[in-house]
Short mmCIF file of C-alpha atoms in Angstrom, two decimals:
data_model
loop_
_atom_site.label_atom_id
_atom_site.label_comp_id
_atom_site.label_asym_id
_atom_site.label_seq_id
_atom_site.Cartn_x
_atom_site.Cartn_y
_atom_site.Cartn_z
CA UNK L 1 -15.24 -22.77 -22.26
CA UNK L 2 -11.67 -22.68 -22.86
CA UNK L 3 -10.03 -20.05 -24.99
CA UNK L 4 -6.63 -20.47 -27.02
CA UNK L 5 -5.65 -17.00 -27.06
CA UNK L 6 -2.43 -15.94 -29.62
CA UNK L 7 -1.51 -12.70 -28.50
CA UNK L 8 1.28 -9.96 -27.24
CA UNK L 9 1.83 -10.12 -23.40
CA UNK L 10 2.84 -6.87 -21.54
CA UNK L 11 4.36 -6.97 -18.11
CA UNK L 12 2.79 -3.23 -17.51
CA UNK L 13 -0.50 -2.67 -18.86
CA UNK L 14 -3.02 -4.03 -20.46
CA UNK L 15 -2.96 -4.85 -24.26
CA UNK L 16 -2.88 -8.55 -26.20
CA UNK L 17 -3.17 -11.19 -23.84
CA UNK L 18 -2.91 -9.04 -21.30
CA UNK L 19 -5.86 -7.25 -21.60
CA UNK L 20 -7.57 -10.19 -22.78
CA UNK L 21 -7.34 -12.64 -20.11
CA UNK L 22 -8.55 -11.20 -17.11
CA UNK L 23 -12.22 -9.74 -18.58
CA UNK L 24 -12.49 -14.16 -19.69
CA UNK L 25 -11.30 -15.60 -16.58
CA UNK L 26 -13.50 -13.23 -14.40
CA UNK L 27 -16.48 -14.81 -16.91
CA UNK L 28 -15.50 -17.85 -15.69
CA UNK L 29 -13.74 -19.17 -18.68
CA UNK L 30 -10.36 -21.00 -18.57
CA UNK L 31 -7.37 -19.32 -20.86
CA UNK L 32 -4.39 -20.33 -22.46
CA UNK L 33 -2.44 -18.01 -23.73
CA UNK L 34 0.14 -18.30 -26.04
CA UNK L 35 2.96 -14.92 -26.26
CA UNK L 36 3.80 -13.46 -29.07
CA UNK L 37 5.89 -11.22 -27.53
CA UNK L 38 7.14 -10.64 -23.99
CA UNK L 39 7.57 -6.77 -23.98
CA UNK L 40 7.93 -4.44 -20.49
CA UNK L 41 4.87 -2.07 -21.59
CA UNK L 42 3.32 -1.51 -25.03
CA UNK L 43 4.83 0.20 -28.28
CA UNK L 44 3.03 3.23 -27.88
CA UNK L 45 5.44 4.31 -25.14
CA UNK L 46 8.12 4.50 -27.87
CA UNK L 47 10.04 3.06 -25.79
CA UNK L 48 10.24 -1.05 -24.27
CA UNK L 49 12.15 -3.67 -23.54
CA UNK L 50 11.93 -7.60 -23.97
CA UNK L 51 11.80 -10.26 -26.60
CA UNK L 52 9.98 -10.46 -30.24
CA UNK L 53 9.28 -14.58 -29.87
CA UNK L 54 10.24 -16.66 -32.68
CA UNK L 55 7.26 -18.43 -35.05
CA UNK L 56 9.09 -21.41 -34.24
CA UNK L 57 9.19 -20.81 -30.52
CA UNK L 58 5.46 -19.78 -30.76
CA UNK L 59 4.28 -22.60 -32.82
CA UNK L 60 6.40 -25.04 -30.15
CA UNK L 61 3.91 -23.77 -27.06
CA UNK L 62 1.12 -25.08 -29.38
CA UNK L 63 2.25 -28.22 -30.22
CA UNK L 64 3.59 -28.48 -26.59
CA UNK L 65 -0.32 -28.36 -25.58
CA UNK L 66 -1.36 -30.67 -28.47
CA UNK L 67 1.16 -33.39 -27.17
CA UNK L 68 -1.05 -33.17 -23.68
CA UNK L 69 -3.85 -33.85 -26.07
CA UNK L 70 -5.77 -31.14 -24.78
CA UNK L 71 -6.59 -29.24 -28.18
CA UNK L 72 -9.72 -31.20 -28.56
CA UNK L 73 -10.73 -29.40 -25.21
CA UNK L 74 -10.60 -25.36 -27.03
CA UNK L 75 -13.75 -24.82 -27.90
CA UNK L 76 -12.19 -20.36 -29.16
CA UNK L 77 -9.49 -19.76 -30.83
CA UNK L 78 -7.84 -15.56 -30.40
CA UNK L 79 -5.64 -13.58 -32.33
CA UNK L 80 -4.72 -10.20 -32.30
CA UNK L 81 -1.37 -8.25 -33.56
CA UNK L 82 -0.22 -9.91 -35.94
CA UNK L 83 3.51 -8.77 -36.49
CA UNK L 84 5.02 -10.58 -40.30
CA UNK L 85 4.49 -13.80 -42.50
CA UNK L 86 5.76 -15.92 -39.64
CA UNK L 87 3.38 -15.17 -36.94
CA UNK L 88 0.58 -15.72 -39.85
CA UNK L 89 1.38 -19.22 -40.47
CA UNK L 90 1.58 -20.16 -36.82
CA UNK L 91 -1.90 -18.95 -35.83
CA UNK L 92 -3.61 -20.30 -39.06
CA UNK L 93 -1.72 -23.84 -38.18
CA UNK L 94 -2.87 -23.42 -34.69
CA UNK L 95 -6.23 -22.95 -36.11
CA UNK L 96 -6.49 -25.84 -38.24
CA UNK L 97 -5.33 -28.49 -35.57
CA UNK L 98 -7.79 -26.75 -32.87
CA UNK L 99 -10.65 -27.31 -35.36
CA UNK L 100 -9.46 -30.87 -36.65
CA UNK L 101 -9.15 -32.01 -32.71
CA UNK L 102 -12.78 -30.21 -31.87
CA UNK L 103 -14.84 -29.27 -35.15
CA UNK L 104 -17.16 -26.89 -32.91
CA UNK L 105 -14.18 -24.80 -32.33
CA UNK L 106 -14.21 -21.23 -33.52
CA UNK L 107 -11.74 -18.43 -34.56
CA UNK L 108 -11.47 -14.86 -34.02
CA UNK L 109 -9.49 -12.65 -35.54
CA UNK L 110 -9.20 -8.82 -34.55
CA UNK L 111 -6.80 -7.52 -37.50
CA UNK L 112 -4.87 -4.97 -35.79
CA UNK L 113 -4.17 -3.09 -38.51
CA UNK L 114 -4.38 0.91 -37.59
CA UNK L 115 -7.49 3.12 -37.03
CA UNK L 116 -9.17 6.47 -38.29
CA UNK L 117 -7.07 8.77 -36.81
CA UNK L 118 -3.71 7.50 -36.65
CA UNK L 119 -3.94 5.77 -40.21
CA UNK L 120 -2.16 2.12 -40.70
CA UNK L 121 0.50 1.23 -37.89
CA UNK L 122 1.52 -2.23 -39.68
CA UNK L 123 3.79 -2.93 -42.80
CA UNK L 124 2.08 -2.19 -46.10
CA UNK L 125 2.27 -6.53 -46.35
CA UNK L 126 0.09 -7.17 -43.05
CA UNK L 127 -3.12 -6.23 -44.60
CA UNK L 128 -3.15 -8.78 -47.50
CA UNK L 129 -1.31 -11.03 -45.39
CA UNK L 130 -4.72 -10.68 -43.05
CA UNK L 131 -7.19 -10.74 -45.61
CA UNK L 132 -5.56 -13.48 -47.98
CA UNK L 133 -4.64 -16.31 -45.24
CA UNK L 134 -6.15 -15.82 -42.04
CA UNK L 135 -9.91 -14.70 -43.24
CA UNK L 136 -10.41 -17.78 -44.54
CA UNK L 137 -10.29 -19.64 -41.65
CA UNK L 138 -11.59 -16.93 -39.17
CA UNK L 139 -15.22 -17.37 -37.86
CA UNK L 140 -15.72 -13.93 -36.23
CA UNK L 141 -13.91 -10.87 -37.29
CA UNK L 142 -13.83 -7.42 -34.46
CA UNK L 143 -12.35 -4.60 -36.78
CA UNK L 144 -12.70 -1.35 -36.10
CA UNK L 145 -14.61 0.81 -39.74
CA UNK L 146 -10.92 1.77 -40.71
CA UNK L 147 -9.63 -1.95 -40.58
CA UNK L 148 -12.93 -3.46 -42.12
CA UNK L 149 -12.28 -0.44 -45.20
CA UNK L 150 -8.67 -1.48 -45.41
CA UNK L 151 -9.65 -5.03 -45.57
CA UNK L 152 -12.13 -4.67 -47.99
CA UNK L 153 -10.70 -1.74 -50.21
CA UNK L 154 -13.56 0.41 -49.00
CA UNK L 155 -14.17 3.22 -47.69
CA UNK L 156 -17.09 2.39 -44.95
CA UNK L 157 -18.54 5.81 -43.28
CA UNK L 158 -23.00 5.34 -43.70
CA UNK L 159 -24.53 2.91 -41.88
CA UNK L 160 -25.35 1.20 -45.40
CA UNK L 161 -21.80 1.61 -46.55
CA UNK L 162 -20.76 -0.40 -43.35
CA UNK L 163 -22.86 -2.98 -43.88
CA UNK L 164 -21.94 -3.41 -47.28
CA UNK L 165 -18.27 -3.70 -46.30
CA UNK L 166 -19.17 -5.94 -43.35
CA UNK L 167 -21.25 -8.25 -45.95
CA UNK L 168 -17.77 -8.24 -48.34
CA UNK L 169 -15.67 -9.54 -45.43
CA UNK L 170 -18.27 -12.16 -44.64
CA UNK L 171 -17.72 -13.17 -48.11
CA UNK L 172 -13.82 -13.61 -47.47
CA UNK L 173 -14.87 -16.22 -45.06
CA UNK L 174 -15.81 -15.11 -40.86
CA UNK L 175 -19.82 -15.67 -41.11
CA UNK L 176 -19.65 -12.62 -38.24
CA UNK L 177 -18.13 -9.33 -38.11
CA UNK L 178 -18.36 -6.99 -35.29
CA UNK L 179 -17.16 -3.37 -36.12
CA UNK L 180 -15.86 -2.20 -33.10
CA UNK L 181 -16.31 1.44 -33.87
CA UNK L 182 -18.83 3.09 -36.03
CA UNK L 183 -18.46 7.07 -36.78
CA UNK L 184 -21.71 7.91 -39.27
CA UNK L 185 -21.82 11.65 -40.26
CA UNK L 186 -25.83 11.31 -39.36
CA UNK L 187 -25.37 9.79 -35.75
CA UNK L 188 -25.65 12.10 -32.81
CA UNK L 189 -23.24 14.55 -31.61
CA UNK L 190 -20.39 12.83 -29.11
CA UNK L 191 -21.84 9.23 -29.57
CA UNK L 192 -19.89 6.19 -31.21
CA UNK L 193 -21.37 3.01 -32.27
CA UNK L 194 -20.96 -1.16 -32.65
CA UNK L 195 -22.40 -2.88 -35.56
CA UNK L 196 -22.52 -6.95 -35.79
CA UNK L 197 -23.36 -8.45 -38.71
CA UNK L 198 -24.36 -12.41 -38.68
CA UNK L 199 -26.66 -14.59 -40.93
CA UNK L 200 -29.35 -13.74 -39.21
CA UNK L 201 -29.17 -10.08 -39.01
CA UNK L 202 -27.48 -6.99 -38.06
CA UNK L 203 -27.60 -4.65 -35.10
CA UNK L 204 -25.99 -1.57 -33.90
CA UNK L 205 -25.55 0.01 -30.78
CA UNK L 206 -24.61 3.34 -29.68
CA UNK L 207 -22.99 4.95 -26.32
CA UNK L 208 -21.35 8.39 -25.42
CA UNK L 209 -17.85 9.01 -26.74
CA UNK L 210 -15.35 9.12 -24.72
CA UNK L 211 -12.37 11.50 -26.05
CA UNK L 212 -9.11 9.76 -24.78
CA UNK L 213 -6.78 6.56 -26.43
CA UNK L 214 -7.15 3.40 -24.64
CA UNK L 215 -4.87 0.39 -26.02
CA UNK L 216 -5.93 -2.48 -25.37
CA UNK L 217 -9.44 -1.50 -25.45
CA UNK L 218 -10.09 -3.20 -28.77
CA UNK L 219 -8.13 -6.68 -27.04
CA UNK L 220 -11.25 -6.77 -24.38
CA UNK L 221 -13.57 -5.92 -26.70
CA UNK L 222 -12.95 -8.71 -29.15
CA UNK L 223 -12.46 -11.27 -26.42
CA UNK L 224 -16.02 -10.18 -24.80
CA UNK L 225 -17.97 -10.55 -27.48
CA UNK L 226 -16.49 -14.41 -28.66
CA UNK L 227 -17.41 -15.00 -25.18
CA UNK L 228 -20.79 -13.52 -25.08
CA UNK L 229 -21.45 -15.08 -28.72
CA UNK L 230 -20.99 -18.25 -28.19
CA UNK L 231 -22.34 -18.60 -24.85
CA UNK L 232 -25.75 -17.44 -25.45
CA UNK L 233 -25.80 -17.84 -29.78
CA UNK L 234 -26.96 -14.37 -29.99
CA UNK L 235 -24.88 -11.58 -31.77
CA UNK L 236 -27.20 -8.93 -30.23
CA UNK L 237 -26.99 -10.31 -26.83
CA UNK L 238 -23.50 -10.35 -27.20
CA UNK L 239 -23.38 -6.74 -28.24
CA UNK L 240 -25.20 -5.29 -25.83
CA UNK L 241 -23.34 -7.05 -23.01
CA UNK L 242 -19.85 -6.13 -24.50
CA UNK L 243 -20.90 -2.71 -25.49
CA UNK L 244 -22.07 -2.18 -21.61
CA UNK L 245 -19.03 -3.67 -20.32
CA UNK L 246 -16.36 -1.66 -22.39
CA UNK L 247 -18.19 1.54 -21.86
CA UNK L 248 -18.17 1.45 -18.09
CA UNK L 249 -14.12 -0.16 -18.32
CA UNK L 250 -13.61 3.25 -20.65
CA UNK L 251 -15.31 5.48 -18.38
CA UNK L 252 -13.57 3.38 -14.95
CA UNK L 253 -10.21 4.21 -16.69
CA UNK L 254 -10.97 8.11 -17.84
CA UNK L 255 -11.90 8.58 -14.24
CA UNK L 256 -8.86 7.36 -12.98
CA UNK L 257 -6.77 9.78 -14.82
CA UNK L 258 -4.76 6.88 -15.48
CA UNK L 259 -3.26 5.71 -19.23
CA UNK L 260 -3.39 2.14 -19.11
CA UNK L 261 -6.39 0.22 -18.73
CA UNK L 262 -8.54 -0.13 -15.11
CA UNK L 263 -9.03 -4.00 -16.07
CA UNK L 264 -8.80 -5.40 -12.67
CA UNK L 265 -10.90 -2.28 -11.28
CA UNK L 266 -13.25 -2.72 -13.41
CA UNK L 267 -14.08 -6.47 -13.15
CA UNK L 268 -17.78 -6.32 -11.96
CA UNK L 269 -18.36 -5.14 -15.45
CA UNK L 270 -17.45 -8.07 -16.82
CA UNK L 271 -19.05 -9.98 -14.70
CA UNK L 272 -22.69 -8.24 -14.40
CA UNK L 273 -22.63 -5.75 -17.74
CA UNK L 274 -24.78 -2.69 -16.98
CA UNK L 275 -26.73 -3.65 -19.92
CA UNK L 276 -27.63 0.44 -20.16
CA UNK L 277 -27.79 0.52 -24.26
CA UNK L 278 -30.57 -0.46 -26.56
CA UNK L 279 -29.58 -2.40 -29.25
CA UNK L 280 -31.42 -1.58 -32.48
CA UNK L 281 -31.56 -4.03 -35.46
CA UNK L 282 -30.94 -2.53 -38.76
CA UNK L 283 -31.11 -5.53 -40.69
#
């Protein structure tokens, strides 16, 4: 399959499209990314160098590939960071012409938005920005429980709380939502989980925490599971596989004592998951 993928690009590191690309090509699938931004290492430093592209410029690469009449041929559509109003437009454009040349195509969009413990990391306009004009037109959503609350002006922390929020975003449009991370008061000490929710069911899966930051983490994981999804057409096959495969990338990079990323390290993963965690339907 061949992936459209809208995201940052890092020369050191792994985050956006460079954390994205690698785990898809080493499935075998063919990627075209599109920059957002071309920065020397991610934001979290504090500290980078390199250029914020223009929507114009960005929305030029896209209708550069269109012109080579090669849309038709994208059968998933990526999007991570989104950084104003600009940026917004161009992906949801991109969107619409991908589906219009190839109706099969599908859209994800993980809306980087902030998490649990560091709180929101975008301007207060991102969110509705997110939730007005790009859910609509998104067919999977990867949000972590604090983006999929923020979204949906909930606050998501039971299992049946999180489900409830997941069914209110299906409602704004993506048929599928995959919460990337899960933290129930009533789940086992030191595990985290994954919950999907599709129109035929939901299912959650749970590994070991791991107790570091990874960037980037939530780039592979949203890529994965479009890939697993619409490969096989099962949202619990594609959990398990993802969950298997970003567990043992997390645990390759604690390992390493390394900050960024073992992507390249850890490609077997990608390639063969583990497949070492049940998944359990609660729905």
């Amino acid at each position: 399959m061949k992936f459209l993928s809208i995201q940052s690009s890092v020369a050191y590191g792994h985050v956006g499209n460079s954390a994205a690309m690698f785990p898809l090509q080493r499935l075998g699938h063919e990627v075209w990314p599109v920059f957002t931004v071309v920065f020397s290492n991610h934001t979290g430093y504090g500290a980078w160098r390199g250029p914020m592209l223009s929507p114009d410029d960005v929305r030029g690469i896209v209708t550069g590939i269109e012109e080579r009449g090669a849309l038709g041929e994208v059968g998933a559509v990526l999007s991570g960071y989104l950084g104003g109003e600009g940026i917004v437009d161009v992906v949801v454009d991109a969107v619409q012409r991908v589906k219009t040349a190839n109706p099969e195509a599908t859209y994800t969009c993980d809306p980087v938005m902030g998490n649990a413990r560091s709180g929101c990391f975008v301007a207060d306009s991102i969110p509705p920005l997110i939730r007005d004009r790009v859910l609509p037109h998104a067919d999977i959503l990867t949000p972590n429980q604090f983006e999929l609350g923020f979204l949906t002006r909930t606050e998501p922390d039971s299992l049946s709380s999180t489900l409830a929020s997941a069914d209110m975003a299906r409602d704004m449009g993506p048929r599928t939502v995959l919460v990337t991370s899960v933290e129930r008061p009533d789940r086992p000490e030191s595990t985290i989980e994954m919950l999907v929710v599709a129109d035929d069911g939901a299912w959650i899966i749970q590994t070991p925490y791991l107790p570091f930051k990874a960037n980037g983490s939530g780039d592979v994981t949203s890529a994965l599971f479009t890939a697993h999804y619409r490969t096989t057409g099962s949202a619990s096959q594609a959990l398990a596989a993802t969950a298997s495969s970003v567990f043992d990338l997390l645990s390759n990079t604690l390992a390493s004592g390394e900050r960024e990323l073992r992507i390249v390290e850890s490609q077997e993963t990608f390639a063969h998951p583990r497949m070492q965690f049940a998944v359990q339907q609660v729905r």
